[in-house]
Amino acid sequence: MYFYKTPLTLASAFLFASAQATYLNPELSFGQQDKISPNLRAIPNFHVIGNPNPPEILSNKLVLTPPVPGNQRGAIWAEKPLMHSSWSVDVDFRATGPERGGGNFMVYLAKNGREDIGTASIYTVGRFDGLALVIDQYAGSVNLPDPEPKSKHLANGIHVQGGSVRGFLNDGSTEYKSHHSVDSLAFGHCEYSYRNLGRPSRIAIRQSPDSFSVDVDGRRCFDSPKIKIPLGYYFGVSAASAENADSFEVFRFVTTTDSHTPDVEGQPGEQFAAAPDNQAQAQQPIENTQNTQRDIPEEAPASKYTSSDAQFADLHNRLQAMMRAFSMQTQAFQTYQQQSNSRHETLLQRISAIEASVKQQEGTGKVLKDIQSDVRQTKADLHNALDQHVAGLKSAVREGHSSVLGTIANSGTGLGKLVFVVLGSQALLVGAFVLYKRRKANGPKKYL
């Protein structure tokens, strides 16, 4: 029966690869590309808050708390909830500060996190419902609440003083800010020196159907098979600095899930949700995958099958499982093809609308030319009317001037008469003066 070993192994590998596939959720991620913000003012699908100053958004990182001044708080919360039961989150952050600097860094997955938590730390938050992962220096000697040895919660090579990673859970019944010992509420813990490393640190949080785990820089910090976060909770990252401030910077927040579609249909805000007509078709391959995985017979040595009937039954079961897997992949491909065709039709409709708008815009040039021609004709008519009006004024002034000159010439005294009058008056005055002199000379003289 070794003849069928190669195709069965390939089919098993194919099924395993299909089951282990992960998909990026861009609505719950930032920093997976070169820039975390397109305009350096906001991060898509996230809400940034701070007290007293808002966090600074740079091209490749988000500065939750600056180096100066101290006593700052900053947070970033996702605007849409997590609707997948199996997921993973990778957070790249860096903490730098003076030798005696202080602060804490929190990663939340909580219900109504922005309203109930905001920028609060684990020591100042009230009642909240969800998970809190805290990275700080204030719990170097925290005792774990469970009876397991502490070494089980610590990763090899992370036994470094100067910081710790702790996990907290709350169902909304405990008010942390008034609790007498918040550190004792941690369900998992490992030591990790995170300050002034000169490089970003990576916190990886994983939720699978059978376990919950936290890794630090690729090494296991703690895990638990008893933790299951409900659906509909919101991711958030916050930081708080002391008077001697630590600067906390976030470079990446990447969320991946095990499927495109959410586990609960009909929830708004999921980019991966299929159209209403295709939700059942999109969900069916996932169910078929789970059923196929359950139907795959467990691996067994060849010596177990001693009879031809047992060998045939095993081969029959494996071939059926393989055909179910191929059928599931075919259905998934058909669903994807239908979605692609629908998107293609929608795109064609939008292109047609754009082309119609472009055609309407093409007639704008003709209208502008007509308007230009009308304006040019109106301008020419105005110039002609103005020229005619000026010419009429000139003609009227010229005629009036000629009429005035003729009237003066006809009704006035001639130049000869004027000269005669002037000369006659002068001669009369001279004669009178001569006569006066003669009479004065011929008159009797009086002597005293």
C-alpha positions as a printed Julia matrix, in Angstrom:
448×3 Matrix{Float64}:
   0.0     0.0     0.0
   3.0     2.33   -0.2
   1.93    3.28   -3.71
  -0.54    5.83   -2.31
   1.79    7.32    0.28
   3.0    10.28   -1.79
  -0.4    11.65   -2.92
  -1.86   11.16    0.55
   1.07   13.02    2.1
   0.62   15.86   -0.38
  -3.09   16.01    0.38
  -2.39   16.11    4.12
   0.15   18.89    3.64
  -2.34   20.76    1.5
  -5.04   20.47    4.16
  -2.62   21.5     6.9
  -1.51   24.55    4.93
  -5.14   25.52    4.33
  -5.95   25.14    8.02
  -2.91   27.17    9.13
  -3.43   30.13    6.75
  -3.63   33.57    8.32
  -5.02   36.78    6.89
  -4.06   40.37    7.65
  -6.86   42.52    9.03
  -6.01   46.06    7.83
  -8.88   47.62    9.79
  -7.22   46.53   13.05
  -3.61   47.18   11.99
  -1.23   50.04   11.34
   2.46   50.26   10.55
   2.45   47.18    8.32
   3.51   49.43    5.44
   6.08   52.22    5.18
   3.84   54.94    6.67
   1.4    54.64    9.54
  -0.45   57.82    8.55
  -1.14   59.33    5.12
  -1.25   62.91    6.43
   0.57   62.8     9.82
  -2.64   64.0    11.49
  -4.6    60.77   11.99
  -4.22   57.0    11.68
  -6.91   55.28    9.58
  -9.41   53.16   11.56
  -7.89   54.28   14.91
  -8.65   57.04   17.41
  -5.68   58.8    19.07
  -6.15   60.52   22.44
  -3.81   62.06   25.01
  -3.68   63.95   28.27
  -2.65   66.73   28.58
  -1.11   66.69   25.08
  -2.12   64.39   22.2
   0.42   61.82   20.98
   2.7    62.82   18.12
   2.16   61.01   14.81
   5.31   60.62   12.72
   5.79   58.91    9.38
   6.93   55.56   10.81
   5.9    55.63   14.48
   3.45   56.94   17.05
   5.0    58.7    20.06
   2.55   58.05   22.9
   4.66   59.84   25.55
   7.47   62.26   24.62
  10.84   62.45   26.41
   9.82   65.81   27.88
   7.75   66.91   29.68
   6.82   64.17   32.11
   3.45   63.03   33.47
   2.0    62.47   30.01
  -0.61   59.95   28.91
  -1.35   58.77   25.4
  -3.48   56.05   23.85
  -4.71   54.74   20.52
  -7.91   52.71   20.18
  -9.32   50.77   17.25
 -12.61   52.09   15.92
 -13.9    48.62   15.02
 -14.19   45.51   17.19
 -12.45   42.17   16.79
 -14.94   39.62   15.45
 -12.66   36.57   15.17
 -12.16   33.88   17.78
  -8.66   32.9    16.56
  -6.28   35.79   16.09
  -2.81   37.12   16.75
  -1.43   40.6    17.39
   2.18   41.76   17.03
   3.08   45.06   18.73
   6.47   46.65   18.08
   7.34   49.33   20.63
  10.39   51.04   22.09
  10.99   52.63   25.49
  13.82   55.11   26.05
  14.56   57.42   28.92
  17.01   58.48   31.63
  18.54   56.06   34.11
  15.85   56.7    36.71
  13.02   57.25   34.25
   9.67   55.59   34.7
   6.4    54.77   32.99
   4.27   51.87   31.83
   3.01   50.5    28.54
  -0.33   48.69   28.17
  -1.99   46.64   25.45
  -5.75   46.25   25.91
  -8.47   44.13   24.39
 -11.57   45.39   26.14
 -15.24   46.03   25.71
 -15.94   49.76   25.28
 -12.24   50.35   25.87
 -12.07   53.94   24.66
 -14.96   54.99   26.91
 -14.17   52.86   30.0
 -10.34   52.95   29.87
  -9.15   55.78   27.62
  -5.6    56.73   28.63
  -5.7    55.1    32.08
  -3.0    52.73   33.27
  -3.59   49.48   35.13
  -3.25   51.38   38.43
  -5.68   54.2    37.55
  -8.33   52.34   35.55
 -11.69   51.64   37.11
 -13.97   48.8    36.1
 -13.31   47.35   32.65
 -14.24   44.17   30.84
 -11.38   42.49   28.98
  -7.65   41.8    28.86
  -4.8    44.1    29.88
  -1.14   43.37   29.14
   1.2    45.61   31.16
   4.91   46.26   30.56
   6.57   48.27   33.35
   9.22   48.21   36.1
   6.94   48.19   39.13
   6.41   44.43   39.54
   9.88   42.94   39.85
   8.87   40.74   42.76
   5.26   39.95   41.96
   4.07   36.52   43.11
   1.98   34.65   40.6
  -1.54   33.84   41.8
  -1.52   30.24   40.6
   0.32   27.38   42.27
   2.46   26.62   39.22
   6.19   27.25   39.49
   7.28   30.68   38.37
   9.79   29.24   35.92
   6.94   27.95   33.77
   5.83   31.49   33.07
   9.29   32.81   32.23
  10.91   32.46   28.84
  14.42   31.12   28.54
  16.83   33.99   28.28
  14.37   36.64   29.54
  15.39   36.44   33.21
  16.62   40.03   33.23
  15.93   42.53   35.99
  14.57   45.94   35.13
  11.07   45.23   33.87
   8.25   42.75   33.54
   5.35   41.71   31.35
   2.11   40.91   33.18
  -1.36   39.88   32.13
  -4.6    40.95   33.83
  -8.21   39.92   33.27
 -11.37   41.62   34.46
 -15.04   40.95   33.87
 -16.11   44.41   35.0
 -16.59   43.46   38.64
 -13.21   44.65   40.0
 -12.3    48.32   40.27
  -8.54   48.35   39.85
  -7.83   51.92   40.96
  -9.28   51.23   44.42
  -7.85   47.72   44.82
  -5.36   47.3    47.66
  -2.97   45.12   45.61
  -3.31   45.36   41.86
  -0.1    43.36   41.28
  -1.64   40.28   42.88
  -4.37   40.18   40.22
  -1.96   39.19   37.43
  -2.62   35.75   35.96
   0.69   35.53   34.07
   4.09   37.16   34.38
   7.64   37.16   33.06
  10.61   39.42   33.57
  11.77   41.45   30.6
  14.21   44.35   30.47
  12.64   46.58   27.86
  14.2    50.03   28.44
  16.95   51.6    26.31
  17.52   48.55   24.12
  18.2    50.69   21.05
  15.73   48.64   19.01
  11.99   47.96   19.02
  10.66   45.16   21.22
   7.95   42.84   19.94
   5.01   41.62   22.02
   3.07   38.83   20.31
  -0.37   37.88   21.65
  -1.99   34.72   20.31
  -5.51   33.38   20.78
  -6.2    29.92   19.34
  -9.14   27.59   19.92
  -7.25   25.76   22.69
  -4.81   28.27   24.23
  -3.85   31.87   24.89
  -0.17   32.87   24.83
   2.1    35.91   25.05
   5.58   35.94   23.47
   8.3    38.54   23.97
  10.87   38.96   21.19
  10.01   35.52   19.84
  10.2    33.71   23.21
   7.33   32.43   25.29
   6.45   34.65   28.26
   3.34   32.86   29.55
   0.35   30.94   28.27
  -2.88   29.44   29.5
  -5.43   27.0    28.06
  -8.24   28.5    30.17
  -8.46   31.98   28.64
 -10.92   32.78   25.86
 -11.59   36.43   24.94
 -15.18   37.04   23.74
 -15.96   38.6    20.37
 -16.75   42.27   19.9
 -13.92   43.7    22.02
 -11.68   46.62   20.96
  -7.89   46.75   20.76
  -6.05   49.62   22.4
  -2.51   50.66   23.3
  -1.75   53.22   26.0
   1.29   54.56   27.8
   1.89   56.75   30.83
   5.13   58.47   31.84
   6.4    59.53   35.26
   7.95   62.87   36.19
  11.29   61.53   34.92
   9.68   60.46   31.7
  10.17   57.36   29.6
   9.34   57.88   25.94
   7.13   55.11   24.53
   6.96   54.74   20.75
   4.79   52.32   18.76
   6.02   51.23   15.32
   3.65   48.42   14.34
   0.33   47.02   15.45
  -0.54   44.12   13.16
  -3.61   41.92   13.59
  -4.0    38.64   11.71
  -6.89   36.18   11.77
  -7.4    32.62   10.62
 -10.2    33.46    8.17
 -11.47   36.25    5.96
 -14.97   36.3     7.35
 -15.89   37.13   10.95
 -17.11   34.39   13.23
 -20.39   36.24   13.84
 -22.18   37.31   10.68
 -24.11   40.52   10.34
 -21.7    42.56   12.47
 -20.87   45.95   10.91
 -17.39   47.29   10.38
 -15.65   44.16    9.11
 -13.94   44.62    5.79
 -13.63   40.9     5.29
 -17.37   40.22    5.59
 -18.91   38.96    2.37
 -21.9    40.58    0.72
 -25.31   39.65    2.19
 -26.08   37.34   -0.72
 -22.78   35.53   -0.37
 -22.44   35.2     3.41
 -23.74   31.64    3.51
 -21.45   30.69    0.62
 -18.48   32.32    2.3
 -19.16   30.58    5.6
 -19.75   27.16    4.06
 -16.09   26.5     3.03
 -14.94   27.23    6.59
 -17.43   24.74    8.01
 -16.44   22.25    5.34
 -12.79   22.72    6.3
 -13.54   21.92    9.93
 -15.65   18.92    8.95
 -12.96   17.69    6.58
 -10.3    18.01    9.24
 -12.45   15.98   11.63
 -13.0    13.32    8.95
  -9.3    12.82    8.2
  -8.19    9.51    9.75
  -5.36    9.68   12.22
  -1.91    8.61   11.11
  -1.22    4.95   11.81
   1.62    2.58   10.92
   1.14    0.26    7.95
   1.38   -2.78   10.22
  -1.97   -1.84   11.75
  -3.82   -2.78    8.59
  -3.37   -6.54    8.37
  -6.26   -7.33    6.03
  -7.12   -6.07    2.58
 -10.51   -4.89    3.84
  -8.88   -2.68    6.47
  -6.44   -1.32    3.91
  -9.25   -0.61    1.46
 -11.36    1.07    4.16
  -8.45    3.29    5.19
  -7.73    4.19    1.58
 -11.42    4.83    0.96
 -11.67    7.16    3.98
  -8.56    9.07    3.0
  -9.68    9.45   -0.61
 -13.06   10.72    0.56
 -11.37   13.25    2.86
  -9.12   14.36    0.01
 -12.09   14.73   -2.35
 -13.96   16.73    0.28
 -10.94   19.0     0.59
 -10.78   19.48   -3.17
 -14.52   20.08   -3.27
 -14.19   22.65   -0.5
 -11.41   24.41   -2.37
 -13.5    24.36   -5.54
 -16.45   25.9    -3.69
 -14.18   28.52   -2.16
 -12.79   29.3    -5.61
 -16.3    29.57   -7.05
 -17.33   31.87   -4.23
 -14.27   34.0    -4.8
 -14.99   34.02   -8.53
 -18.57   35.13   -7.92
 -17.38   37.89   -5.62
 -14.79   38.91   -8.2
 -17.43   38.99  -10.94
 -19.71   41.07   -8.73
 -16.89   43.49   -8.0
 -16.02   43.55  -11.69
 -19.6    44.43  -12.62
 -19.68   47.12   -9.96
 -16.41   48.49  -11.3
 -17.77   48.48  -14.86
 -20.87   50.37  -13.72
 -18.74   52.96  -12.01
 -16.52   53.25  -15.08
 -19.63   53.73  -17.26
 -20.83   56.48  -14.94
 -17.41   58.1   -15.12
 -17.42   57.88  -18.92
 -20.87   59.5   -19.04
 -19.6    62.3   -16.83
 -16.57   62.69  -19.1
 -18.83   62.94  -22.16
 -20.84   65.63  -20.43
 -17.65   67.46  -19.68
 -16.6    67.24  -23.33
 -19.49   69.58  -24.3
 -18.19   72.17  -21.86
 -15.5    73.23  -24.35
 -18.07   74.04  -27.01
 -20.14   76.04  -24.54
 -17.05   77.98  -23.5
 -16.24   78.73  -27.15
 -19.79   80.03  -27.73
 -19.55   82.21  -24.64
 -16.16   83.51  -25.8
 -17.58   84.33  -29.24
 -20.57   86.16  -27.7
 -18.29   88.16  -25.41
 -16.04   89.08  -28.34
 -19.04   90.23  -30.44
 -20.49   92.22  -27.54
 -17.13   93.89  -26.98
 -16.89   94.86  -30.68
 -20.43   96.28  -30.64
 -19.64   98.36  -27.56
 -16.49   99.73  -29.19
 -18.39  100.66  -32.36
 -21.17  102.37  -30.41
 -18.61  104.31  -28.37
 -16.75  105.43  -31.5
 -19.98  106.61  -33.1
 -20.94  108.52  -29.97
 -17.53  110.25  -29.79
 -17.71  111.15  -33.49
 -21.18  112.68  -32.98
 -19.91  114.76  -30.05
 -16.98  116.05  -32.11
 -19.27  117.02  -35.01
 -21.71  118.81  -32.69
 -18.89  120.76  -31.0
 -17.41  121.72  -34.37
 -20.75  122.98  -35.71
 -21.47  124.93  -32.52
 -18.06  126.6   -32.64
 -18.55  127.7   -36.27
 -22.0   129.11  -35.47
 -20.64  131.15  -32.56
 -17.86  132.59  -34.72
 -20.32  133.6   -37.49
 -22.67  135.27  -35.05
 -19.87  137.3   -33.49
 -18.57  138.36  -36.93
 -21.97  139.49  -38.16
 -23.16  141.36  -35.08
 -19.93  143.0   -33.82
 -18.16  146.38  -34.75
 -15.46  146.37  -37.45
 -11.76  146.74  -36.71
 -11.41  150.04  -38.69
 -14.06  151.72  -36.63
 -12.37  150.63  -33.47
  -9.04  152.09  -34.63
 -10.73  155.33  -35.65
 -12.38  155.7   -32.28
  -9.13  155.09  -30.44
  -7.09  157.48  -32.58
  -9.84  160.14  -32.56
 -10.06  160.07  -28.78
  -6.29  160.46  -28.52
  -6.27  163.41  -30.97
  -9.09  165.08  -29.04
  -7.17  164.79  -25.81
  -4.01  166.24  -27.39
  -5.96  169.22  -28.85
  -7.58  169.95  -25.5
  -4.2   169.93  -23.77
  -2.66  172.33  -26.34
  -5.6   174.7   -25.99
  -5.21  174.66  -22.23
  -1.55  175.58  -22.45
  -2.18  178.51  -24.82
  -4.88  180.0   -22.65
  -2.72  179.72  -19.66
   0.17  181.46  -21.42
  -1.93  184.34  -22.83
  -3.83  185.0   -19.64
  -2.98  188.01  -17.32
  -0.22  187.43  -14.91
  -0.58  188.3   -11.31
   2.28  189.8    -9.37
   2.49  190.1    -5.65
